[in-house]
Short mmCIF file of C-alpha atoms in Angstrom, two decimals:
data_model
loop_
_atom_site.label_atom_id
_atom_site.label_comp_id
_atom_site.label_asym_id
_atom_site.label_seq_id
_atom_site.Cartn_x
_atom_site.Cartn_y
_atom_site.Cartn_z
CA MET A 1 9.11 15.23 -25.98
CA GLY A 2 12.85 15.92 -26.00
CA ILE A 3 15.65 13.60 -27.07
CA LYS A 4 16.43 12.76 -23.44
CA GLY A 5 12.80 11.84 -22.82
CA GLN A 6 12.77 9.56 -25.86
CA GLU A 7 16.01 7.91 -24.74
CA GLY A 8 14.52 7.37 -21.29
CA ASN A 9 11.45 5.70 -22.77
CA CYS A 10 13.63 3.45 -24.95
CA ILE A 11 15.64 2.38 -21.91
CA LEU A 12 12.45 1.61 -19.98
CA LEU A 13 11.13 -0.45 -22.91
CA LEU A 14 14.40 -2.35 -23.19
CA LYS A 15 14.35 -3.06 -19.46
CA ALA A 16 10.74 -4.23 -19.62
CA PHE A 17 11.59 -6.48 -22.57
CA GLY A 18 14.66 -7.81 -20.77
CA ILE A 19 12.72 -8.61 -17.59
CA SER A 20 9.94 -10.31 -19.57
CA LEU A 21 12.42 -12.37 -21.58
CA PHE A 22 14.32 -13.31 -18.41
CA PHE A 23 11.32 -14.63 -16.48
CA LEU A 24 9.58 -16.19 -19.49
CA SER A 25 12.81 -18.04 -20.35
CA ALA A 26 13.05 -19.39 -16.80
CA LEU A 27 9.41 -20.49 -16.94
CA GLY A 28 9.84 -21.93 -20.45
CA ILE A 29 12.73 -24.14 -19.34
CA ARG A 30 10.58 -25.51 -16.54
CA MET A 31 7.59 -26.14 -18.82
CA GLY A 32 9.85 -27.90 -21.31
CA LEU A 33 11.22 -30.19 -18.61
CA ILE A 34 7.71 -31.03 -17.41
CA VAL A 35 6.82 -32.14 -20.96
CA TYR A 36 10.08 -34.09 -21.21
CA GLY A 37 9.35 -35.68 -17.84
CA MET A 38 6.06 -37.04 -19.17
CA TYR A 39 7.98 -38.65 -22.04
CA GLN A 40 10.67 -40.14 -19.76
CA ASP A 41 8.07 -41.52 -17.37
CA GLN A 42 6.46 -43.44 -20.24
CA LYS A 43 9.57 -44.61 -22.12
CA PHE A 44 12.27 -45.26 -19.50
CA ASN A 45 12.56 -47.51 -16.47
CA VAL A 46 13.91 -44.66 -14.32
CA ARG A 47 11.12 -42.09 -13.97
CA TYR A 48 11.67 -38.34 -14.06
CA THR A 49 8.80 -37.67 -11.66
CA ASP A 50 9.73 -37.64 -7.98
CA ILE A 51 8.20 -40.44 -5.91
CA ASP A 52 7.00 -37.76 -3.48
CA TYR A 53 4.74 -36.39 -6.21
CA ASP A 54 2.94 -39.72 -6.37
CA VAL A 55 2.53 -39.56 -2.59
CA TYR A 56 1.01 -36.06 -2.81
CA ASN A 57 -1.39 -37.15 -5.54
CA ASP A 58 -2.50 -40.26 -3.68
CA ALA A 59 -3.21 -38.12 -0.61
CA SER A 60 -5.19 -35.65 -2.75
CA ARG A 61 -7.16 -38.54 -4.21
CA TYR A 62 -8.15 -39.65 -0.71
CA LEU A 63 -9.30 -36.09 0.03
CA VAL A 64 -11.43 -36.01 -3.13
CA ASN A 65 -13.03 -39.26 -1.97
CA GLY A 66 -13.81 -37.72 1.42
CA GLU A 67 -11.10 -39.65 3.28
CA SER A 68 -8.00 -38.69 5.29
CA PRO A 69 -4.84 -37.93 3.28
CA TYR A 70 -2.95 -39.94 5.90
CA ARG A 71 -4.46 -43.13 4.52
CA ARG A 72 -1.58 -42.83 2.07
CA ALA A 73 1.45 -44.44 3.72
CA THR A 74 4.49 -42.09 3.91
CA TYR A 75 2.36 -38.95 3.45
CA ARG A 76 4.02 -36.86 6.15
CA TYR A 77 2.99 -33.36 5.23
CA THR A 78 0.25 -30.92 6.16
CA PRO A 79 -3.19 -31.67 4.63
CA LEU A 80 -2.94 -28.16 3.15
CA LEU A 81 -0.50 -29.50 0.54
CA ALA A 82 -2.89 -32.28 -0.49
CA GLU A 83 -5.70 -29.70 -0.71
CA ILE A 84 -3.59 -27.41 -2.93
CA LEU A 85 -3.00 -30.34 -5.30
CA ILE A 86 -6.62 -31.49 -5.63
CA PRO A 87 -6.65 -30.10 -9.24
CA ASP A 88 -4.10 -32.87 -10.00
CA ILE A 89 -6.97 -35.30 -9.53
CA LEU A 90 -9.82 -33.22 -10.96
CA LEU A 91 -8.03 -31.55 -13.89
CA ASN A 92 -4.61 -32.86 -14.88
CA GLU A 93 -1.91 -34.76 -13.03
CA GLN A 94 0.74 -32.26 -14.18
CA PHE A 95 -1.02 -29.37 -12.41
CA GLY A 96 1.22 -29.57 -9.32
CA LYS A 97 4.45 -29.46 -11.33
CA ILE A 98 3.19 -26.43 -13.24
CA LEU A 99 2.12 -24.75 -9.99
CA PHE A 100 5.50 -25.38 -8.32
CA SER A 101 7.27 -23.99 -11.40
CA ILE A 102 5.10 -20.86 -11.33
CA PHE A 103 5.92 -20.49 -7.63
CA ASP A 104 9.60 -20.65 -8.61
CA ILE A 105 9.11 -17.70 -10.95
CA ILE A 106 7.09 -15.73 -8.38
CA ILE A 107 9.99 -16.27 -5.96
CA ALA A 108 12.39 -14.95 -8.60
CA CYS A 109 10.17 -11.88 -9.18
CA ILE A 110 10.18 -11.10 -5.45
CA GLN A 111 13.94 -11.61 -5.28
CA PHE A 112 14.43 -9.18 -8.16
CA ASN A 113 12.14 -6.62 -6.53
CA LEU A 114 14.11 -6.70 -3.27
CA LEU A 115 17.52 -6.80 -4.97
CA ARG A 116 16.63 -3.83 -7.15
CA GLN A 117 16.42 -1.63 -4.04
CA THR A 118 20.19 -1.83 -3.50
CA ASN A 119 21.61 -3.02 -6.84
CA SER A 120 21.68 -1.96 -10.48
CA PHE A 121 19.20 -3.41 -12.98
CA ILE A 122 21.75 -5.75 -14.60
CA MET A 123 23.26 -6.95 -11.33
CA SER A 124 19.80 -7.58 -9.88
CA LEU A 125 18.99 -9.82 -12.86
CA LEU A 126 22.31 -11.66 -12.49
CA TYR A 127 21.73 -12.29 -8.80
CA THR A 128 18.14 -13.39 -9.44
CA ALA A 129 19.42 -15.84 -12.07
CA ILE A 130 21.09 -17.77 -9.23
CA TRP A 131 17.59 -18.98 -8.37
CA ALA A 132 15.67 -18.60 -11.63
CA PHE A 133 18.16 -20.65 -13.69
CA ASN A 134 19.55 -22.85 -10.95
CA PRO A 135 19.52 -26.48 -12.16
CA MET A 136 18.64 -27.68 -8.67
CA SER A 137 15.56 -25.49 -8.24
CA ILE A 138 14.46 -26.22 -11.82
CA VAL A 139 14.75 -30.00 -11.50
CA ILE A 140 13.20 -30.21 -8.03
CA SER A 141 10.08 -28.26 -9.04
CA THR A 142 9.62 -29.94 -12.43
CA ARG A 143 9.96 -33.39 -10.88
CA GLY A 144 7.05 -32.50 -8.61
CA ASN A 145 8.70 -31.80 -5.28
CA ALA A 146 6.81 -29.21 -3.23
CA GLU A 147 9.78 -27.31 -1.74
CA ALA A 148 8.84 -24.25 -3.82
CA VAL A 149 5.74 -23.78 -1.64
CA VAL A 150 7.62 -23.28 1.63
CA CYS A 151 10.33 -21.29 -0.18
CA LEU A 152 7.67 -18.91 -1.50
CA PHE A 153 6.27 -18.37 1.99
CA VAL A 154 9.78 -17.75 3.37
CA ILE A 155 10.57 -15.20 0.66
CA LEU A 156 7.23 -13.46 1.21
CA THR A 157 8.10 -13.27 4.92
CA PHE A 158 11.27 -11.30 4.15
CA TYR A 159 9.56 -9.27 1.43
CA PHE A 160 6.88 -7.95 3.79
CA LEU A 161 9.47 -7.49 6.55
CA TYR A 162 11.41 -5.10 4.31
CA LYS A 163 8.17 -3.48 3.17
CA ARG A 164 7.37 -2.96 6.89
CA LYS A 165 4.06 -4.81 6.67
CA ILE A 166 4.46 -6.84 9.82
CA TRP A 167 1.00 -8.43 9.82
CA LEU A 168 1.58 -9.92 6.38
CA CYS A 169 5.15 -10.84 7.31
CA SER A 170 3.93 -12.77 10.36
CA LEU A 171 1.10 -14.47 8.46
CA PHE A 172 3.43 -15.83 5.79
CA PHE A 173 5.97 -16.78 8.44
CA GLY A 174 3.28 -18.79 10.19
CA LEU A 175 2.38 -20.46 6.89
CA SER A 176 6.03 -21.34 6.21
CA ILE A 177 6.38 -23.04 9.61
CA HIS A 178 3.09 -24.85 9.07
CA MET A 179 4.37 -26.23 5.75
CA LYS A 180 7.81 -27.23 7.05
CA ILE A 181 9.28 -27.10 10.54
CA TYR A 182 12.69 -25.67 9.63
CA PRO A 183 11.67 -21.96 9.28
CA VAL A 184 11.00 -21.93 13.04
CA LEU A 185 14.79 -21.40 13.22
CA TYR A 186 14.19 -17.83 12.06
CA SER A 187 11.80 -16.99 14.91
CA LEU A 188 14.19 -15.32 17.36
CA PRO A 189 16.34 -13.58 14.69
CA LEU A 190 13.19 -12.12 13.13
CA PHE A 191 11.88 -11.08 16.54
CA PHE A 192 15.10 -9.29 17.49
CA CYS A 193 15.77 -7.76 14.07
CA LEU A 194 12.52 -5.79 14.25
CA SER A 195 14.36 -3.26 16.42
CA ASN A 196 16.38 -2.35 13.29
CA PHE A 197 13.19 -1.48 11.42
CA TYR A 198 11.36 0.05 14.39
CA PRO A 199 13.88 1.44 16.94
CA SER A 200 12.50 1.59 20.47
CA LYS A 201 13.71 1.46 24.07
CA SER A 202 10.91 -0.95 24.91
CA PHE A 203 11.54 -4.68 24.49
CA PHE A 204 7.95 -5.67 23.70
CA THR A 205 7.22 -3.15 20.98
CA LYS A 206 3.94 -3.00 19.07
CA GLU A 207 5.61 -4.51 16.00
CA ARG A 208 7.06 -7.43 17.96
CA LEU A 209 3.69 -8.16 19.53
CA ILE A 210 2.02 -8.05 16.11
CA ALA A 211 4.66 -10.43 14.74
CA VAL A 212 4.21 -12.90 17.61
CA PHE A 213 0.41 -12.84 17.59
CA GLY A 214 0.19 -12.92 13.79
CA THR A 215 2.44 -15.98 13.56
CA ALA A 216 0.67 -17.68 16.47
CA PHE A 217 -2.74 -16.93 14.92
CA VAL A 218 -1.83 -18.78 11.71
CA LEU A 219 -0.08 -21.68 13.43
CA ILE A 220 -2.73 -22.24 16.10
CA GLY A 221 -5.55 -21.72 13.62
CA LEU A 222 -4.27 -24.19 11.01
CA THR A 223 -3.01 -26.70 13.57
CA GLY A 224 -6.30 -26.58 15.48
CA TYR A 225 -8.37 -26.96 12.32
CA TYR A 226 -6.44 -29.96 11.00
CA TYR A 227 -6.22 -31.54 14.45
CA TYR A 228 -10.01 -31.28 14.68
CA ARG A 229 -10.35 -32.99 11.30
CA TYR A 230 -7.63 -35.66 11.52
CA GLY A 231 -6.72 -35.95 15.19
CA PHE A 232 -3.32 -36.89 16.58
CA GLU A 233 -2.38 -38.60 13.31
CA PHE A 234 -2.05 -35.14 11.75
CA LEU A 235 0.34 -33.94 14.49
CA TRP A 236 2.43 -37.09 14.30
CA GLU A 237 2.78 -37.34 10.53
CA THR A 238 3.22 -33.62 9.89
CA TYR A 239 5.50 -32.62 12.77
CA LEU A 240 6.38 -35.16 15.47
CA TYR A 241 7.56 -37.87 13.09
CA HIS A 242 10.28 -35.59 11.72
CA GLY A 243 11.82 -35.29 15.18
CA THR A 244 12.37 -39.05 15.24
CA ARG A 245 13.05 -39.51 11.53
CA THR A 246 16.15 -41.61 10.83
CA ASP A 247 16.35 -42.27 7.09
CA HIS A 248 18.99 -44.90 6.43
CA ARG A 249 18.84 -44.48 2.64
CA HIS A 250 19.36 -41.49 0.31
CA ASN A 251 20.87 -39.59 3.22
CA LEU A 252 23.91 -37.30 2.88
CA SER A 253 24.15 -36.77 6.64
CA VAL A 254 27.36 -37.40 8.55
CA TYR A 255 25.21 -39.54 10.86
CA TRP A 256 24.08 -41.83 8.01
CA TYR A 257 26.37 -44.78 8.77
CA TYR A 258 25.47 -44.76 12.44
CA LEU A 259 21.77 -44.61 11.57
CA SER A 260 22.15 -47.49 9.12
CA LEU A 261 23.94 -49.73 11.61
CA SER A 262 21.53 -48.93 14.45
CA PHE A 263 18.32 -48.92 12.36
CA ASP A 264 16.99 -52.18 13.84
CA PHE A 265 18.03 -51.34 17.41
CA PRO A 266 15.94 -49.45 20.00
CA LYS A 267 16.24 -45.67 19.67
CA SER A 268 18.22 -43.85 22.35
CA THR A 269 16.87 -40.46 23.46
CA ILE A 270 20.23 -39.52 25.00
CA ARG A 271 22.16 -40.27 21.80
CA SER A 272 19.59 -38.32 19.78
CA LEU A 273 19.94 -35.29 22.07
CA ILE A 274 23.74 -35.47 21.93
CA SER A 275 23.62 -35.41 18.12
CA PHE A 276 21.54 -32.21 18.28
CA LEU A 277 23.89 -30.33 20.65
CA PRO A 278 26.52 -29.18 18.07
CA GLN A 279 23.72 -28.05 15.76
CA ILE A 280 21.91 -26.12 18.50
CA PHE A 281 25.11 -24.47 19.76
CA CYS A 282 26.08 -23.26 16.27
CA LEU A 283 22.55 -22.03 15.51
CA ILE A 284 22.37 -20.01 18.73
CA ALA A 285 25.83 -18.50 18.17
CA ILE A 286 25.09 -17.44 14.58
CA GLY A 287 21.60 -16.24 15.48
CA PHE A 288 22.80 -13.85 18.17
CA ARG A 289 25.83 -12.73 16.15
CA TYR A 290 24.01 -11.68 12.98
CA CYS A 291 20.29 -11.22 13.77
CA LYS A 292 20.56 -7.44 14.16
CA LYS A 293 23.41 -6.96 11.72
CA ASP A 294 21.90 -8.69 8.67
CA ILE A 295 18.72 -10.74 9.04
CA ILE A 296 18.85 -12.51 5.66
CA PHE A 297 22.52 -13.43 6.00
CA CYS A 298 21.77 -14.65 9.52
CA CYS A 299 18.90 -16.88 8.36
CA TYR A 300 20.97 -18.09 5.41
CA LEU A 301 23.83 -19.21 7.67
CA MET A 302 21.43 -20.81 10.14
CA THR A 303 19.83 -22.79 7.31
CA CYS A 304 23.23 -23.95 6.04
CA ILE A 305 24.19 -25.06 9.56
CA PHE A 306 20.86 -26.78 10.16
CA VAL A 307 21.17 -28.75 6.91
CA ALA A 308 24.84 -29.66 7.39
CA PHE A 309 24.37 -30.92 10.96
CA ASN A 310 21.00 -32.58 10.45
CA LYS A 311 20.50 -36.32 10.93
CA VAL A 312 18.57 -36.40 7.67
CA TYR A 313 20.05 -34.56 4.68
CA THR A 314 18.65 -35.03 1.17
CA MET A 315 19.20 -33.10 -2.06
CA GLN A 316 15.93 -31.18 -1.63
CA TYR A 317 17.38 -29.47 1.44
CA PHE A 318 19.71 -27.45 -0.80
CA ILE A 319 16.69 -25.44 -1.89
CA TRP A 320 16.16 -24.12 1.64
CA TRP A 321 19.31 -22.02 1.48
CA PHE A 322 19.52 -21.62 -2.31
CA VAL A 323 16.40 -19.45 -2.13
CA LEU A 324 18.28 -16.94 0.07
CA LEU A 325 21.56 -17.12 -1.90
CA PRO A 326 20.69 -14.30 -4.36
CA PHE A 327 20.54 -11.90 -1.39
CA VAL A 328 23.80 -13.19 0.10
CA VAL A 329 26.00 -13.04 -3.03
CA PRO A 330 25.91 -9.19 -3.25
CA LYS A 331 27.04 -9.04 0.39
CA ILE A 332 30.04 -11.35 -0.11
CA ILE A 333 31.06 -10.70 -3.73
CA GLU A 334 33.78 -8.14 -2.94
CA GLY A 335 35.47 -10.37 -0.38
CA ALA A 336 35.12 -13.41 -2.63
CA LEU A 337 36.75 -11.63 -5.58
CA HIS A 338 39.47 -10.27 -3.29
CA HIS A 339 40.56 -13.90 -2.77
CA ILE A 340 39.45 -15.30 -6.11
CA PHE A 341 41.65 -18.41 -6.08
CA LEU A 342 40.54 -19.33 -2.57
CA THR A 343 36.93 -18.81 -3.67
CA ILE A 344 37.36 -21.10 -6.69
CA PHE A 345 39.01 -23.74 -4.50
CA ILE A 346 36.20 -23.59 -1.91
CA ILE A 347 33.53 -23.99 -4.59
CA LEU A 348 35.36 -26.84 -6.35
CA GLN A 349 36.00 -28.79 -3.15
CA TYR A 350 32.33 -28.38 -2.24
CA ILE A 351 31.15 -29.72 -5.60
CA ALA A 352 33.75 -32.51 -5.57
CA SER A 353 32.62 -33.71 -2.13
CA TYR A 354 29.11 -34.35 -3.47
CA GLY A 355 30.55 -35.98 -6.58
CA ILE A 356 32.37 -38.49 -4.36
CA TRP A 357 29.23 -39.21 -2.35
CA LEU A 358 27.07 -39.62 -5.47
CA TYR A 359 29.59 -42.01 -7.02
CA TYR A 360 29.52 -44.40 -4.07
CA GLY A 361 25.77 -43.89 -3.64
CA TYR A 362 25.34 -44.97 -7.28
CA GLU A 363 27.47 -48.05 -6.67
CA LEU A 364 25.32 -49.07 -3.72
CA GLU A 365 21.93 -48.20 -5.21
CA PHE A 366 22.28 -49.30 -8.82
CA LYS A 367 25.20 -51.76 -8.90
CA GLY A 368 24.47 -53.47 -5.60
CA LYS A 369 28.05 -53.09 -4.35
CA ASN A 370 28.72 -52.96 -0.63
CA SER A 371 29.87 -49.33 -0.57
CA MET A 372 28.44 -48.42 2.82
CA PHE A 373 31.78 -47.64 4.48
CA ASN A 374 32.85 -45.61 1.43
CA ILE A 375 29.57 -43.66 1.65
CA PHE A 376 30.29 -43.08 5.35
CA ILE A 377 33.70 -41.58 4.47
CA ALA A 378 32.09 -39.57 1.65
CA GLY A 379 29.50 -38.28 4.14
CA ILE A 380 32.30 -37.04 6.41
CA ILE A 381 33.92 -35.32 3.41
CA VAL A 382 30.58 -33.67 2.54
CA PHE A 383 30.19 -32.52 6.15
CA ILE A 384 33.69 -31.03 6.24
CA ALA A 385 33.07 -29.34 2.87
CA ASN A 386 29.90 -27.77 4.27
CA ILE A 387 31.71 -26.51 7.38
CA ILE A 388 34.48 -25.02 5.22
CA LEU A 389 31.85 -23.33 3.04
CA ILE A 390 30.07 -21.85 6.08
CA ILE A 391 33.36 -20.52 7.52
CA TRP A 392 34.24 -19.10 4.09
CA HIS A 393 30.88 -17.30 3.93
CA ILE A 394 31.51 -15.70 7.32
CA TYR A 395 35.05 -14.69 6.33
CA VAL A 396 34.21 -13.12 2.95
CA TYR A 397 31.13 -11.43 4.43
CA SER A 398 33.30 -9.73 7.07
CA LEU A 399 35.96 -8.91 4.47
CA SER A 400 33.39 -7.42 2.08
CA ASP A 401 32.01 -5.32 4.92
CA SER A 402 35.50 -4.03 5.76
CA LEU A 403 36.27 -3.25 2.10
CA ARG A 404 33.03 -1.27 1.76
CA LYS A 405 33.83 0.72 4.91
CA GLN A 406 37.32 1.50 3.58
CA LYS A 407 35.81 2.79 0.34
CA GLN A 408 33.41 4.99 2.30
CA LEU A 409 36.26 6.45 4.33
CA LYS A 410 38.22 7.26 1.16
CA LEU A 411 35.17 8.96 -0.36
CA ASN A 412 34.64 11.02 2.79
#
């Protein structure tokens, strides 16, 4: 073997070591926090474990006893989640947290695999770190929130789309919608973007039909099975309830104050529809603008818009678009660096808006102060900050695209 061959092997070994260290470190941080969480739960009044994790476990316990998971009040998820977490009851109550953390790392591995196709080794790791070492994704999974499950299914949808395995893409897309309703937003963009992967003059191509039938097969199959087992209660708690959900606590939404004041009054269908109109208009506009140009950027923007305009907006919702952020950063980095001071300002105003909301939320929740109007104003600030961030994304994406085209012209 020549010197060049030996150097090549050394580089491969270093890369393998670097990848292993990267992912093991991300997993190690999560495992450490799970252990710490057990300590905090025992020693402090404020628990580390998310209350939702207790809800999941109670539902799983009912399943083990041969009963409906919906006997647990506030369990408003698919029975599939309770089934996945049965080992919490039979083996160890930390199983779910460990599983969600492993899902986080699997997501990061898939992100790295896709990023590596268009980026260098080092840059792919840096972009993947946005998810793997993100404090939000780490804390949410280690506290026992199940968002990593739907995020994994969403990422697998895009992975198999880019690998041109449409059956698998559609199956995981169906699973993601079954777990949470929000991925249904991606339906039309995914349908139309298939023409980029499989050009054809026909509208109903073989690939589009496979995608539709594959997704429908999973959704109808799982929905039919659980409806047979649990009846209308399954449909209501898993899906229909979320259309009428109006949380008046722990809600970052711009509609929070209105929901709080009208909580005890009869619900108005007209007012509910009116509140959805801006959201629907923006989603349709972004969907048609970017679905064929850049499917991941399109779905990323749609998720940001959906979260910002939603009547219910909690911290867990960040994860829905964070999981796509590693794919978006490479597309906007040039434009963002071109206006570095504007970029820093946008990021700081975004973080500050949540700081203001959390401050007044803390006053209301823990100090008992009447800060409701202040939270209302903070909610408006958060909403404006989100809109500014979305507009900034669109601007720097277009700028980055223009800068890349200019470079190509100079090279040619």
